[in-house]
Amino acid sequence: MKNKPGLRIKIVLTSFLLCFSWILLAQKQDRYMEKLIRENFMLAAQQYKLLAGNTPTNVMPRNYMAKEGKLVTSNTTWWTSGFFPGSLWYIYEFTKDSAIRAEAERRLAIIEHVKHYTGDHDLGFMIFCSFGNAYRITGNQTYKNVIAEAAETLIKRYRSTTRSIQSWGRMKDSISPVIIDNMMNLELLNWVSDEWREPKYKVIAIDHANTTLKNHFRPDNSSYHVLDYDVNTGNVIRKKTAQGFSDESAWARGQSWGLYGYTMMYRFTKESNYLEQARKIALFLLNHPNLPPDKIPYWDYNAKDIPDTYRDVSAGSIMASALLELAQYEVDAKKKKEYIAVAKKILKSLSSDFYRNKPGESGGFILKHSVGSLPGNSEVDVPLTYADYYFLEALLRYKNWYLKK
Ligand code: GLY
């Protein structure tokens, strides 16, 4: 009895000390991330000025061949053409550097015509990553109109028999290939519907997302890369890969596209099936025995030479950005913590000398070690614009959502 008040004081003091240490640790981690984010944006501004100077004014940067010391560019209808202007907008958003903004505006001017491009499904990547960010940051109505025109163009590739948007090939073909990457283009359609109060684009986005949910996933929640649909019957004819190790393997970037795509679909629809699918994909990825401790995936989770094969930094940066958004919707505290922790680990890994260029390196790209298509022997172990884009996006998401103001 006599000891009880003393014991109580001890308990209160210990709890207070524990709580205080926890607050100090959280503040220290916040300061660390704040510094890391700032350092990356300072480097990005420096590198992207170099990249802009190296890139002729009528084309976009695509990758960099280190051995030859050569920047590879693409024309503006190549699927990656929106990432360079998009990254410039992200860098401007953080730094408010007017030279970066001027370059972003110049690059928008050369990509605008893509709003009428019907050659493939990639309008979401090309127009929303570029003009979408430009509009979000500036509120310029001209940009908003470009995005709306692109949505009208994109839905021309919708096939009512397959209930999905055809990814590649001509619209008179009788086989309609649909790839998991196509989920990313739905952001443009959802956004235009919400912004213009015109449901028809979102109806198509939902149809496509439901069809993909039904047909693209395996029982373990990994996804196929390419599905060929018969346009006459709407049936799936083949499930295969184009860029993965094998038809039955889990191509790393494809898994990240799926994770990002279903998280984004939940943002626009609040449909629980989409959130559930994103959670299932996260479960598959985060528990995969071949996900390395630094959380930067190999180019395919089932690649045969693991660990003696290439990482795909782009798969890592897309996954980081997607996990940070998924954590926003997660009600299970343990899962939420895990998503943020893995995304943070990816951002830290990508900020290390192994993955990140030093000032002046790689023609001005930020990150190294991505893989475009290993089976196609194209863009293997190189810097890629989309790896940089989703890295910057993830850094901003971390800053805006998880750092104390
Ligand atoms: N959308 C093409 C790719 O991810 O390589």
CSV table of C-alpha atoms and ligand atoms in Angstrom, one decimal:
chain,number,residue,atom,x,y,z
A,1,MET,CA,0.0,0.0,0.0
A,2,LYS,CA,2.8,2.4,1.1
A,3,ASN,CA,4.6,2.0,-2.3
A,4,LYS,CA,1.6,2.6,-4.5
A,5,PRO,CA,2.0,6.4,-4.9
A,6,GLY,CA,5.7,6.0,-5.7
A,7,LEU,CA,4.9,3.3,-8.3
A,8,ARG,CA,2.3,5.5,-9.9
A,9,ILE,CA,4.8,8.4,-10.2
A,10,LYS,CA,7.3,6.0,-11.8
A,11,ILE,CA,4.7,4.8,-14.3
A,12,VAL,CA,3.7,8.3,-15.2
A,13,LEU,CA,7.3,9.5,-15.5
A,14,THR,CA,8.3,6.4,-17.7
A,15,SER,CA,5.3,7.0,-19.9
A,16,PHE,CA,6.1,10.6,-20.2
A,17,LEU,CA,9.8,9.9,-21.1
A,18,LEU,CA,8.7,7.2,-23.7
A,19,CYS,CA,6.3,9.6,-25.3
A,20,PHE,CA,8.8,12.4,-25.3
A,21,SER,CA,11.5,10.2,-26.9
A,22,TRP,CA,9.0,9.0,-29.5
A,23,ILE,CA,8.2,12.6,-30.4
A,24,LEU,CA,11.9,13.5,-30.6
A,25,LEU,CA,12.6,10.4,-32.8
A,26,ALA,CA,9.7,11.3,-35.2
A,27,GLN,CA,10.9,14.9,-35.4
A,28,LYS,CA,14.4,13.7,-36.2
A,29,GLN,CA,13.1,11.4,-39.0
A,30,ASP,CA,11.0,14.3,-40.4
A,31,ARG,CA,14.0,16.5,-40.5
A,32,TYR,CA,16.0,13.8,-42.2
A,33,MET,CA,13.3,13.3,-44.9
A,34,GLU,CA,12.9,17.1,-45.3
A,35,LYS,CA,16.6,17.4,-46.0
A,36,LEU,CA,16.6,14.4,-48.3
A,37,ILE,CA,13.7,15.8,-50.3
A,38,ARG,CA,15.3,19.3,-50.6
A,39,GLU,CA,18.6,17.8,-51.6
A,40,ASN,CA,16.9,15.7,-54.4
A,41,PHE,CA,15.1,18.7,-55.8
A,42,MET,CA,18.2,20.9,-55.8
A,43,LEU,CA,20.0,18.2,-57.7
A,44,ALA,CA,17.0,17.7,-60.0
A,45,ALA,CA,16.9,21.4,-60.9
A,46,GLN,CA,20.6,21.3,-61.8
A,47,GLN,CA,20.4,18.0,-63.7
A,48,TYR,CA,17.3,19.0,-65.7
A,49,LYS,CA,18.8,22.2,-66.8
A,50,LEU,CA,21.7,20.1,-68.2
A,51,LEU,CA,19.2,17.7,-69.7
A,52,ALA,CA,17.2,20.5,-71.3
A,53,GLY,CA,20.4,21.9,-72.8
A,54,ASN,CA,21.4,18.5,-74.2
A,55,THR,CA,18.0,17.9,-75.8
A,56,PRO,CA,17.1,19.5,-79.2
A,57,THR,CA,14.1,21.7,-78.9
A,58,ASN,CA,11.8,19.6,-81.1
A,59,VAL,CA,12.2,16.3,-79.3
A,60,MET,CA,12.1,14.9,-75.7
A,61,PRO,CA,14.9,13.1,-73.8
A,62,ARG,CA,14.3,9.3,-73.5
A,63,ASN,CA,17.4,7.6,-72.0
A,64,TYR,CA,21.2,7.9,-71.8
A,65,MET,CA,23.7,5.4,-73.1
A,66,ALA,CA,26.5,5.6,-70.5
A,67,LYS,CA,29.2,3.7,-72.5
A,68,GLU,CA,28.7,5.9,-75.6
A,69,GLY,CA,28.1,9.0,-73.5
A,70,LYS,CA,25.0,9.6,-75.7
A,71,LEU,CA,21.6,11.0,-75.0
A,72,VAL,CA,18.8,9.2,-76.7
A,73,THR,CA,15.8,11.3,-77.6
A,74,SER,CA,12.2,10.5,-78.8
A,75,ASN,CA,9.7,12.2,-80.9
A,76,THR,CA,6.6,13.6,-79.2
A,77,THR,CA,4.3,10.7,-79.9
A,78,TRP,CA,6.5,8.2,-78.1
A,79,TRP,CA,4.7,7.1,-74.9
A,80,THR,CA,7.3,8.7,-72.6
A,81,SER,CA,7.2,12.2,-74.1
A,82,GLY,CA,5.1,13.7,-71.2
A,83,PHE,CA,7.5,12.8,-68.5
A,84,PHE,CA,10.2,15.4,-69.2
A,85,PRO,CA,7.7,18.3,-69.1
A,86,GLY,CA,5.9,16.7,-66.1
A,87,SER,CA,9.2,16.4,-64.1
A,88,LEU,CA,10.0,20.0,-65.0
A,89,TRP,CA,6.6,21.0,-63.5
A,90,TYR,CA,7.3,19.0,-60.3
A,91,ILE,CA,10.7,20.6,-60.0
A,92,TYR,CA,9.2,24.1,-60.5
A,93,GLU,CA,6.5,23.3,-57.9
A,94,PHE,CA,9.3,22.7,-55.3
A,95,THR,CA,11.9,25.2,-56.3
A,96,LYS,CA,9.9,28.0,-58.0
A,97,ASP,CA,12.8,28.3,-60.4
A,98,SER,CA,11.6,30.4,-63.3
A,99,ALA,CA,14.1,28.9,-65.8
A,100,ILE,CA,12.7,25.5,-65.1
A,101,ARG,CA,9.2,26.8,-65.6
A,102,ALA,CA,10.1,28.5,-68.9
A,103,GLU,CA,11.6,25.1,-70.1
A,104,ALA,CA,8.4,23.3,-69.0
A,105,GLU,CA,6.3,25.7,-71.0
A,106,ARG,CA,8.5,25.3,-74.1
A,107,ARG,CA,8.2,21.5,-73.9
A,108,LEU,CA,4.4,21.7,-73.5
A,109,ALA,CA,4.2,23.7,-76.8
A,110,ILE,CA,5.9,20.8,-78.7
A,111,ILE,CA,3.8,18.1,-77.2
A,112,GLU,CA,0.3,19.7,-77.4
A,113,HIS,CA,-0.5,18.2,-80.8
A,114,VAL,CA,-0.5,14.8,-79.2
A,115,LYS,CA,-4.0,15.5,-77.9
A,116,HIS,CA,-5.2,14.3,-81.4
A,117,TYR,CA,-2.9,11.3,-81.5
A,118,THR,CA,-4.9,8.0,-82.0
A,119,GLY,CA,-1.9,5.6,-82.6
A,120,ASP,CA,-2.0,4.0,-79.2
A,121,HIS,CA,-3.5,4.3,-75.7
A,122,ASP,CA,-0.7,6.3,-74.0
A,123,LEU,CA,-2.4,9.7,-74.0
A,124,GLY,CA,-2.8,9.6,-70.2
A,125,PHE,CA,1.0,9.3,-69.8
A,126,MET,CA,1.7,11.9,-72.5
A,127,ILE,CA,-0.9,14.5,-71.8
A,128,PHE,CA,-1.9,14.1,-68.1
A,129,CYS,CA,1.7,13.9,-66.7
A,130,SER,CA,2.6,17.1,-68.7
A,131,PHE,CA,-0.5,19.3,-69.0
A,132,GLY,CA,-2.2,17.8,-66.0
A,133,ASN,CA,0.6,19.0,-63.7
A,134,ALA,CA,0.8,22.3,-65.6
A,135,TYR,CA,-2.9,23.0,-65.0
A,136,ARG,CA,-2.7,21.9,-61.4
A,137,ILE,CA,0.1,24.3,-60.7
A,138,THR,CA,-0.9,27.3,-62.8
A,139,GLY,CA,-4.7,27.0,-63.2
A,140,ASN,CA,-4.2,28.0,-66.9
A,141,GLN,CA,-7.5,27.2,-68.7
A,142,THR,CA,-5.8,26.5,-72.0
A,143,TYR,CA,-4.1,23.6,-70.4
A,144,LYS,CA,-7.4,22.3,-69.1
A,145,ASN,CA,-8.9,22.4,-72.6
A,146,VAL,CA,-5.9,20.4,-74.0
A,147,ILE,CA,-6.5,17.7,-71.4
A,148,ALA,CA,-10.2,17.5,-72.3
A,149,GLU,CA,-9.4,17.2,-76.0
A,150,ALA,CA,-7.0,14.3,-75.2
A,151,ALA,CA,-9.8,12.5,-73.3
A,152,GLU,CA,-12.1,12.8,-76.3
A,153,THR,CA,-9.3,11.3,-78.5
A,154,LEU,CA,-8.5,8.5,-76.1
A,155,ILE,CA,-12.0,7.1,-75.9
A,156,LYS,CA,-11.9,6.5,-79.6
A,157,ARG,CA,-9.8,3.4,-78.7
A,158,TYR,CA,-12.6,2.0,-76.5
A,159,ARG,CA,-14.0,-1.3,-77.7
A,160,SER,CA,-17.6,-2.0,-76.6
A,161,THR,CA,-17.3,-5.7,-77.2
A,162,THR,CA,-14.2,-6.2,-75.1
A,163,ARG,CA,-15.3,-3.5,-72.6
A,164,SER,CA,-11.8,-2.0,-72.6
A,165,ILE,CA,-9.5,0.5,-74.3
A,166,GLN,CA,-7.3,-1.1,-77.0
A,167,SER,CA,-3.6,-0.5,-76.1
A,168,TRP,CA,-1.8,-1.2,-79.3
A,169,GLY,CA,-2.5,-1.7,-83.0
A,170,ARG,CA,-5.1,-0.4,-85.5
A,171,MET,CA,-8.8,-0.1,-84.6
A,172,LYS,CA,-9.7,-2.2,-87.7
A,173,ASP,CA,-7.8,-5.2,-86.3
A,174,SER,CA,-9.9,-8.1,-85.0
A,175,ILE,CA,-7.5,-8.7,-82.0
A,176,SER,CA,-7.3,-6.0,-79.3
A,177,PRO,CA,-4.3,-6.2,-77.1
A,178,VAL,CA,-4.7,-4.6,-73.6
A,179,ILE,CA,-1.7,-4.2,-71.3
A,180,ILE,CA,-1.7,-3.7,-67.5
A,181,ASP,CA,0.0,-0.3,-68.1
A,182,ASN,CA,-3.2,1.0,-69.6
A,183,MET,CA,-4.6,1.4,-66.1
A,184,MET,CA,-2.5,4.5,-65.9
A,185,ASN,CA,-4.3,6.3,-68.7
A,186,LEU,CA,-7.6,6.1,-66.8
A,187,GLU,CA,-6.5,9.0,-64.6
A,188,LEU,CA,-6.9,11.4,-67.5
A,189,LEU,CA,-10.5,10.1,-68.2
A,190,ASN,CA,-11.6,10.2,-64.5
A,191,TRP,CA,-10.2,13.7,-64.1
A,192,VAL,CA,-11.9,15.1,-67.2
A,193,SER,CA,-15.2,13.6,-66.1
A,194,ASP,CA,-15.0,15.1,-62.6
A,195,GLU,CA,-13.7,18.5,-63.8
A,196,TRP,CA,-16.2,19.0,-66.6
A,197,ARG,CA,-19.1,17.1,-65.0
A,198,GLU,CA,-19.3,14.9,-68.0
A,199,PRO,CA,-19.6,11.2,-66.9
A,200,LYS,CA,-18.9,9.5,-70.2
A,201,TYR,CA,-15.1,9.3,-69.7
A,202,LYS,CA,-15.4,7.9,-66.2
A,203,VAL,CA,-17.9,5.3,-67.4
A,204,ILE,CA,-15.3,4.0,-69.8
A,205,ALA,CA,-12.5,4.2,-67.2
A,206,ILE,CA,-14.6,2.1,-64.8
A,207,ASP,CA,-15.5,-0.4,-67.5
A,208,HIS,CA,-11.9,-0.8,-68.4
A,209,ALA,CA,-10.8,-1.1,-64.8
A,210,ASN,CA,-13.5,-3.8,-64.1
A,211,THR,CA,-12.5,-5.8,-67.2
A,212,THR,CA,-8.8,-5.7,-66.2
A,213,LEU,CA,-9.7,-6.7,-62.7
A,214,LYS,CA,-11.6,-9.7,-64.0
A,215,ASN,CA,-9.1,-10.9,-66.5
A,216,HIS,CA,-5.5,-9.6,-65.9
A,217,PHE,CA,-4.9,-11.0,-62.4
A,218,ARG,CA,-3.6,-14.4,-61.3
A,219,PRO,CA,-4.8,-16.1,-58.1
A,220,ASP,CA,-1.6,-14.8,-56.3
A,221,ASN,CA,-2.6,-11.2,-57.4
A,222,SER,CA,0.3,-10.7,-59.7
A,223,SER,CA,-0.8,-9.6,-63.2
A,224,TYR,CA,-0.2,-10.6,-66.8
A,225,HIS,CA,1.3,-8.0,-69.0
A,226,VAL,CA,-0.7,-8.4,-72.3
A,227,LEU,CA,-4.1,-9.8,-72.9
A,228,ASP,CA,-5.3,-10.3,-76.5
A,229,TYR,CA,-9.0,-9.9,-76.8
A,230,ASP,CA,-11.1,-11.2,-79.7
A,231,VAL,CA,-13.0,-8.1,-80.8
A,232,ASN,CA,-15.9,-10.0,-82.3
A,233,THR,CA,-16.7,-12.1,-79.2
A,234,GLY,CA,-15.0,-10.0,-76.5
A,235,ASN,CA,-13.3,-13.2,-75.2
A,236,VAL,CA,-9.7,-13.3,-74.0
A,237,ILE,CA,-7.7,-15.3,-76.6
A,238,ARG,CA,-4.2,-15.2,-75.0
A,239,LYS,CA,-2.5,-14.1,-71.8
A,240,LYS,CA,1.2,-13.3,-72.4
A,241,THR,CA,4.1,-10.9,-71.9
A,242,ALA,CA,5.9,-8.4,-74.1
A,243,GLN,CA,8.5,-7.0,-71.7
A,244,GLY,CA,8.5,-9.6,-68.9
A,245,PHE,CA,10.7,-12.7,-68.4
A,246,SER,CA,7.9,-15.1,-69.4
A,247,ASP,CA,4.1,-15.2,-70.0
A,248,GLU,CA,3.6,-16.4,-66.4
A,249,SER,CA,6.1,-14.2,-64.7
A,250,ALA,CA,5.5,-11.0,-62.7
A,251,TRP,CA,7.1,-8.2,-64.8
A,252,ALA,CA,8.1,-5.7,-62.2
A,253,ARG,CA,7.0,-2.4,-63.8
A,254,GLY,CA,3.7,-4.0,-64.7
A,255,GLN,CA,3.0,-4.9,-61.1
A,256,SER,CA,3.8,-1.3,-60.1
A,257,TRP,CA,1.4,0.1,-62.8
A,258,GLY,CA,-1.3,-2.1,-61.4
A,259,LEU,CA,-0.7,-1.0,-57.9
A,260,TYR,CA,-0.8,2.7,-58.9
A,261,GLY,CA,-3.7,2.2,-61.3
A,262,TYR,CA,-6.1,0.6,-58.8
A,263,THR,CA,-5.1,3.0,-56.0
A,264,MET,CA,-5.9,5.9,-58.4
A,265,MET,CA,-9.2,4.3,-59.4
A,266,TYR,CA,-10.2,4.2,-55.8
A,267,ARG,CA,-9.3,7.9,-55.4
A,268,PHE,CA,-11.8,8.8,-58.2
A,269,THR,CA,-14.6,6.3,-57.4
A,270,LYS,CA,-14.3,5.3,-53.8
A,271,GLU,CA,-15.2,1.8,-55.0
A,272,SER,CA,-14.0,-0.7,-52.4
A,273,ASN,CA,-13.1,-3.4,-55.0
A,274,TYR,CA,-10.4,-1.2,-56.4
A,275,LEU,CA,-8.9,-0.5,-52.9
A,276,GLU,CA,-9.1,-4.2,-52.2
A,277,GLN,CA,-7.2,-5.0,-55.4
A,278,ALA,CA,-4.5,-2.4,-54.6
A,279,ARG,CA,-4.1,-3.9,-51.2
A,280,LYS,CA,-3.8,-7.4,-52.7
A,281,ILE,CA,-1.1,-6.2,-55.1
A,282,ALA,CA,0.8,-4.5,-52.3
A,283,LEU,CA,0.6,-7.8,-50.3
A,284,PHE,CA,2.0,-9.7,-53.2
A,285,LEU,CA,4.9,-7.2,-53.8
A,286,LEU,CA,5.9,-6.4,-50.2
A,287,ASN,CA,6.0,-10.1,-49.2
A,288,HIS,CA,7.7,-11.3,-52.4
A,289,PRO,CA,10.9,-13.3,-51.5
A,290,ASN,CA,12.6,-11.7,-54.5
A,291,LEU,CA,12.0,-8.1,-53.4
A,292,PRO,CA,15.5,-7.1,-52.2
A,293,PRO,CA,16.2,-5.5,-48.8
A,294,ASP,CA,16.7,-2.1,-50.4
A,295,LYS,CA,13.2,-2.5,-52.0
A,296,ILE,CA,14.3,-1.7,-55.5
A,297,PRO,CA,12.8,-4.6,-57.6
A,298,TYR,CA,14.6,-6.7,-60.1
A,299,TRP,CA,13.2,-6.1,-63.5
A,300,ASP,CA,11.0,-9.2,-63.2
A,301,TYR,CA,10.1,-10.8,-59.9
A,302,ASN,CA,10.6,-14.2,-61.6
A,303,ALA,CA,13.7,-13.4,-63.6
A,304,LYS,CA,15.9,-16.5,-63.8
A,305,ASP,CA,19.2,-14.9,-62.8
A,306,ILE,CA,18.2,-13.3,-59.6
A,307,PRO,CA,20.3,-11.9,-57.8
A,308,ASP,CA,22.7,-11.6,-60.8
A,309,THR,CA,20.4,-9.6,-62.9
A,310,TYR,CA,19.2,-6.0,-63.4
A,311,ARG,CA,17.2,-3.9,-61.0
A,312,ASP,CA,14.4,-1.7,-62.5
A,313,VAL,CA,14.5,1.7,-60.7
A,314,SER,CA,11.4,2.8,-62.6
A,315,ALA,CA,9.4,-0.1,-61.0
A,316,GLY,CA,10.7,1.1,-57.6
A,317,SER,CA,9.8,4.7,-58.0
A,318,ILE,CA,6.3,4.0,-59.3
A,319,MET,CA,5.8,1.6,-56.4
A,320,ALA,CA,6.9,4.2,-53.9
A,321,SER,CA,4.5,6.8,-55.3
A,322,ALA,CA,1.6,4.4,-55.4
A,323,LEU,CA,2.3,3.1,-51.8
A,324,LEU,CA,2.2,6.6,-50.5
A,325,GLU,CA,-1.2,7.2,-52.0
A,326,LEU,CA,-2.5,3.8,-50.9
A,327,ALA,CA,-1.4,4.6,-47.3
A,328,GLN,CA,-3.7,7.6,-47.4
A,329,TYR,CA,-6.7,5.3,-47.8
A,330,GLU,CA,-5.6,2.5,-45.5
A,331,VAL,CA,-7.5,2.2,-42.3
A,332,ASP,CA,-5.4,-0.7,-40.9
A,333,ALA,CA,-2.7,1.1,-38.9
A,334,LYS,CA,-0.1,-1.7,-39.3
A,335,LYS,CA,-0.5,-1.8,-43.1
A,336,LYS,CA,-0.5,2.0,-43.4
A,337,LYS,CA,2.8,2.1,-41.5
A,338,GLU,CA,4.2,-0.6,-43.7
A,339,TYR,CA,3.3,1.1,-47.0
A,340,ILE,CA,4.9,4.4,-45.8
A,341,ALA,CA,8.0,2.6,-44.4
A,342,VAL,CA,8.6,0.7,-47.7
A,343,ALA,CA,8.1,3.9,-49.8
A,344,LYS,CA,10.5,5.7,-47.5
A,345,LYS,CA,13.0,2.9,-47.9
A,346,ILE,CA,12.7,3.2,-51.7
A,347,LEU,CA,13.3,6.9,-51.6
A,348,LYS,CA,16.3,6.5,-49.4
A,349,SER,CA,17.8,3.8,-51.6
A,350,LEU,CA,17.2,5.9,-54.7
A,351,SER,CA,19.0,8.8,-53.1
A,352,SER,CA,22.2,6.7,-52.6
A,353,ASP,CA,25.2,7.0,-54.9
A,354,PHE,CA,24.4,3.6,-56.3
A,355,TYR,CA,21.1,4.6,-57.9
A,356,ARG,CA,21.4,8.4,-58.2
A,357,ASN,CA,23.6,10.4,-60.6
A,358,LYS,CA,26.1,13.0,-59.3
A,359,PRO,CA,25.8,16.5,-60.8
A,360,GLY,CA,26.8,16.5,-64.4
A,361,GLU,CA,26.4,12.7,-64.9
A,362,SER,CA,24.3,10.8,-67.4
A,363,GLY,CA,23.4,13.8,-69.5
A,364,GLY,CA,21.3,15.3,-66.7
A,365,PHE,CA,19.0,12.4,-65.7
A,366,ILE,CA,18.5,12.0,-61.9
A,367,LEU,CA,18.4,8.2,-61.5
A,368,LYS,CA,20.3,5.3,-63.1
A,369,HIS,CA,19.6,1.5,-63.4
A,370,SER,CA,16.2,1.2,-65.1
A,371,VAL,CA,15.1,-1.4,-67.6
A,372,GLY,CA,12.8,-0.6,-70.6
A,373,SER,CA,12.5,-4.0,-72.2
A,374,LEU,CA,15.0,-6.7,-71.5
A,375,PRO,CA,13.5,-9.3,-73.9
A,376,GLY,CA,13.7,-6.6,-76.6
A,377,ASN,CA,17.3,-5.8,-75.6
A,378,SER,CA,16.2,-2.1,-75.4
A,379,GLU,CA,17.0,0.4,-72.7
A,380,VAL,CA,18.7,-2.1,-70.3
A,381,ASP,CA,20.2,-0.7,-67.2
A,382,VAL,CA,19.8,3.0,-68.2
A,383,PRO,CA,18.3,6.2,-66.8
A,384,LEU,CA,14.7,6.7,-68.0
A,385,THR,CA,12.5,9.7,-67.8
A,386,TYR,CA,9.6,7.9,-66.1
A,387,ALA,CA,11.9,6.6,-63.3
A,388,ASP,CA,12.8,10.3,-62.6
A,389,TYR,CA,9.1,11.5,-62.9
A,390,TYR,CA,7.7,9.0,-60.3
A,391,PHE,CA,10.6,9.6,-58.0
A,392,LEU,CA,9.9,13.3,-57.9
A,393,GLU,CA,6.2,12.7,-57.6
A,394,ALA,CA,6.8,10.4,-54.6
A,395,LEU,CA,9.1,12.9,-52.9
A,396,LEU,CA,6.4,15.6,-53.2
A,397,ARG,CA,3.8,13.2,-52.0
A,398,TYR,CA,5.9,12.4,-49.0
A,399,LYS,CA,6.5,16.1,-48.3
A,400,ASN,CA,2.8,17.1,-48.7
A,401,TRP,CA,1.2,14.1,-46.9
A,402,TYR,CA,3.7,12.8,-44.3
A,403,LEU,CA,5.9,15.6,-43.2
A,404,LYS,CA,4.6,17.7,-40.3
A,405,LYS,CA,3.8,21.2,-41.6
B,1,GLY,N1,4.1,1.4,-70.9
B,1,GLY,C1,5.3,0.8,-71.3
B,1,GLY,C2,6.2,0.4,-70.2
B,1,GLY,O1,5.9,0.5,-69.1
B,1,GLY,O2,7.3,0.0,-70.6
